[in-house]
Coordinates of C-alpha atoms and ligand atoms in Angstrom, one line a residue:
X1 CA 104.9 89.2 132.2
X2 CA 103.1 92.5 132.0
X3 CA 104.2 94.9 129.2
X4 CA 102.7 98.7 128.9
X5 CA 102.0 99.8 125.5
X6 CA 102.7 103.6 125.4
X7 CA 100.2 104.8 123.2
X8 CA 96.7 107.0 123.3
X9 CA 95.9 105.8 120.0
X10 CA 93.0 103.2 120.1
X11 CA 93.5 102.1 116.7
X12 CA 97.1 101.0 117.4
X13 CA 96.3 99.6 120.7
X14 CA 93.6 97.3 119.1
X15 CA 96.3 96.2 116.3
X16 CA 99.2 95.6 118.6
X17 CA 97.0 93.3 120.8
X18 CA 95.9 91.2 117.9
X19 CA 99.5 91.1 116.4
X20 CA 100.9 90.0 120.0
X21 CA 98.2 87.7 120.9
X22 CA 99.6 84.4 121.6
X23 CA 102.6 85.5 123.2
X24 CA 102.7 84.7 127.2
X25 CA 102.3 88.3 128.0
X26 CA 99.9 90.9 129.4
X27 CA 99.7 94.0 127.3
X28 CA 98.4 96.7 129.4
X29 CA 97.1 100.2 128.3
X30 CA 99.2 103.4 129.5
X31 CA 98.0 104.9 132.8
X32 CA 96.3 108.2 132.1
X33 CA 98.8 109.8 134.6
X34 CA 101.8 109.0 132.3
X35 CA 102.5 112.1 130.3
X36 CA 104.0 111.2 126.8
X37 CA 107.0 113.4 125.4
X38 CA 106.3 115.7 122.3
X39 CA 107.3 113.9 119.1
X40 CA 110.2 115.2 116.7
X41 CA 111.1 114.4 113.1
X42 CA 112.8 110.8 113.7
X43 CA 110.6 108.0 114.0
X44 CA 113.1 105.8 116.0
X45 CA 113.8 108.6 118.5
X46 CA 110.1 109.4 118.9
X47 CA 109.1 105.5 119.5
X48 CA 112.2 105.3 122.0
X49 CA 111.2 108.4 123.8
X50 CA 107.6 107.1 124.3
X51 CA 108.9 103.7 125.2
X52 CA 111.3 105.0 128.0
X53 CA 108.9 107.5 129.5
X54 CA 106.2 104.6 130.0
X55 CA 109.0 102.3 131.2
X56 CA 110.2 104.9 133.7
X57 CA 107.0 105.8 134.8
X58 CA 105.3 102.4 135.3
X59 CA 108.3 100.3 136.0
X60 CA 107.3 97.7 133.6
X61 CA 108.9 96.6 130.2
X62 CA 107.4 99.2 127.7
X63 CA 106.6 99.2 124.0
X64 CA 105.5 101.8 121.7
X65 CA 105.4 102.6 117.9
X66 CA 106.1 105.6 115.7
X67 CA 104.7 105.6 112.2
X68 CA 104.0 107.7 109.3
X69 CA 102.9 108.0 105.6
X70 CA 105.8 108.6 103.2
X71 CA 104.1 109.8 99.7
X72 CA 106.6 109.5 96.6
X73 CA 104.8 112.6 95.0
X74 CA 105.3 114.9 98.0
X75 CA 109.0 114.0 98.4
X76 CA 108.2 111.4 101.1
X77 CA 106.2 113.8 103.1
X78 CA 104.5 113.8 105.6
X79 CA 106.5 110.9 107.1
X80 CA 107.1 111.6 110.7
X81 CA 104.6 114.6 110.7
X82 CA 101.8 112.3 109.4
X83 CA 99.8 113.0 112.7
X84 CA 100.4 116.7 112.4
X85 CA 99.3 116.9 108.8
X86 CA 95.7 117.8 110.0
X87 CA 93.5 118.2 113.0
X88 CA 91.9 114.8 112.6
X89 CA 91.6 111.6 110.4
X90 CA 89.1 113.2 108.0
X91 CA 90.9 116.6 107.4
X92 CA 94.4 114.8 107.0
X93 CA 92.7 112.5 104.3
X94 CA 91.0 115.5 102.7
X95 CA 94.6 117.4 102.5
X96 CA 96.4 114.5 101.2
X97 CA 93.7 113.8 98.4
X98 CA 93.9 117.7 97.5
X99 CA 97.8 117.5 97.5
X100 CA 97.6 114.6 95.0
X101 CA 94.8 116.2 92.8
X102 CA 95.8 115.6 89.2
X103 CA 98.7 113.4 90.0
X104 CA 98.8 110.3 87.7
X105 CA 98.4 106.6 89.0
X106 CA 101.9 105.7 88.2
X107 CA 103.1 108.4 90.4
X108 CA 100.8 108.0 93.5
X109 CA 103.3 105.5 95.3
X110 CA 103.6 105.5 98.9
X111 CA 104.6 103.3 102.0
X112 CA 103.7 103.3 105.7
X113 CA 106.6 103.1 108.0
X114 CA 106.4 101.8 111.6
X115 CA 109.4 101.7 114.4
X116 CA 108.3 99.6 117.1
X117 CA 110.5 100.5 120.1
X118 CA 111.0 98.6 123.6
X119 CA 112.5 100.0 126.7
X120 CA 113.3 98.5 130.3
X121 CA 113.1 100.2 133.7
X122 CA 116.8 99.5 134.1
X123 CA 117.6 101.7 130.8
X124 CA 118.0 99.2 128.0
X125 CA 116.0 100.1 124.8
X126 CA 115.8 99.0 121.2
X127 CA 114.0 99.2 117.8
X128 CA 112.5 97.2 114.8
X129 CA 111.2 98.7 111.5
X130 CA 108.4 97.7 109.4
X131 CA 107.4 99.1 105.9
X132 CA 104.2 98.5 103.8
X133 CA 104.5 99.7 100.2
X134 CA 101.4 100.8 98.5
X135 CA 99.6 103.8 96.8
X136 CA 97.5 106.6 97.5
X137 CA 93.8 106.3 96.0
X138 CA 91.8 109.0 94.3
X139 CA 89.1 108.7 97.0
X140 CA 88.2 107.0 100.4
X141 CA 87.3 103.5 100.2
X142 CA 86.2 101.1 103.1
X143 CA 85.4 101.5 106.9
X144 CA 87.8 99.4 108.7
X145 CA 91.1 100.2 110.3
X146 CA 91.9 103.9 111.3
X147 CA 93.9 107.0 110.0
X148 CA 94.9 107.0 106.4
X149 CA 93.7 103.5 105.9
X150 CA 90.7 104.4 103.6
X151 CA 93.0 106.2 101.0
X152 CA 96.1 103.7 101.0
X153 CA 95.9 100.6 98.7
X154 CA 97.8 97.4 98.6
X155 CA 98.0 94.8 96.1
X156 CA 97.8 95.2 92.4
X157 CA 95.2 95.2 89.6
X158 CA 91.9 93.4 90.5
X159 CA 93.5 92.4 93.9
X160 CA 94.1 96.1 94.9
X161 CA 92.1 97.1 98.3
X162 CA 92.4 100.0 100.5
X163 CA 93.5 99.0 103.8
X164 CA 90.2 100.1 105.3
X165 CA 88.7 97.2 103.2
X166 CA 90.8 94.4 104.7
X167 CA 89.9 92.4 107.8
X168 CA 91.8 93.0 110.7
X169 CA 94.0 89.9 110.3
X170 CA 94.6 90.7 106.8
X171 CA 95.8 94.1 107.5
X172 CA 98.1 93.1 110.2
X173 CA 99.8 90.4 107.9
X174 CA 101.0 93.0 105.6
X175 CA 101.0 96.2 107.5
X176 CA 104.2 98.2 108.5
X177 CA 103.0 97.8 112.2
X178 CA 102.4 93.9 111.9
X179 CA 106.2 93.5 110.4
X180 CA 107.7 95.7 113.2
X181 CA 105.9 94.2 116.0
X182 CA 106.6 90.8 114.9
X183 CA 110.1 91.5 114.7
X184 CA 110.2 93.0 118.2
X185 CA 108.2 90.2 119.5
X186 CA 111.0 87.9 118.5
X187 CA 113.4 90.0 120.5
X188 CA 111.4 89.8 123.7
X189 CA 113.0 86.3 125.0
X190 CA 116.4 88.1 124.7
X191 CA 115.1 91.2 126.3
X192 CA 113.6 89.6 129.4
X193 CA 116.5 87.2 129.7
X194 CA 119.2 89.7 129.9
X195 CA 118.5 91.0 133.5
Ligands
IMP201 P1 101.9 108.5 115.1 O1 102.7 107.1 115.0 O2 101.1 108.4 116.3 O3 102.7 109.7 115.2 O4 100.9 108.7 113.9 C1 101.3 109.0 112.7 C2 100.0 109.3 111.6 O5 100.0 108.1 110.8 C3 98.8 109.3 112.5 O6 98.0 110.1 111.8 C4 98.3 107.8 112.1 O7 96.6 107.7 112.3 C5 98.7 107.5 111.0 N1 98.8 105.9 110.8 C6 99.6 105.4 111.6 N2 99.7 104.0 111.2 C7 98.7 103.9 110.5 C8 97.8 102.9 110.0 O8 98.1 101.7 110.1 N3 97.1 103.2 109.2 C9 96.7 104.3 108.7 N4 97.1 105.3 109.3 C10 98.3 105.2 109.9

């Protein structure tokens, strides 16, 4: 079975491929010709809109995600606006570190949220949500992953590491995207059977 992943983010494509490896599916990249809809302020609506656009355009079952970083000291911002928090990963990270300048360790709590969505060409759709709790570091650390990974730490005490310091499999085991897409994977037999 061919499933289209509706993203233009190479980091997400790589991660979702790994998370869903082992399933009897072929995950295909979104054709360049398919336009993705603009994003609003709701993870689930954004993820469903992307999956629906890809399913309609390609005629295949499509999956997509929308994700964001919710920072306690910023009242949950930037959340669904995380991609729009700066022009690129480096400027988004710099802005976040600036915004949390002087914030104590105990108040640097944050979480990554991911809503994974599926949509079929015949108009059905659904979602699965994953969350990963952590905190925002005072400086970048590590070279793996993508996005905000170098300043987002998981684990406590001596075991704390930034997501950019984790091996891909370690990140996927605890990440918001890993949790959401493993839940979505469990839904696939029901989605493909109900035709
Ligand atoms: P979107 O889901 O494409 O809207 O992306 C949301 C924003 O959060 C982008 O800036 C991503 O780089 C960032 N982001 C999403 N998932 C992750 C992750 O797993 N690690 C680090 N940053 C992420």
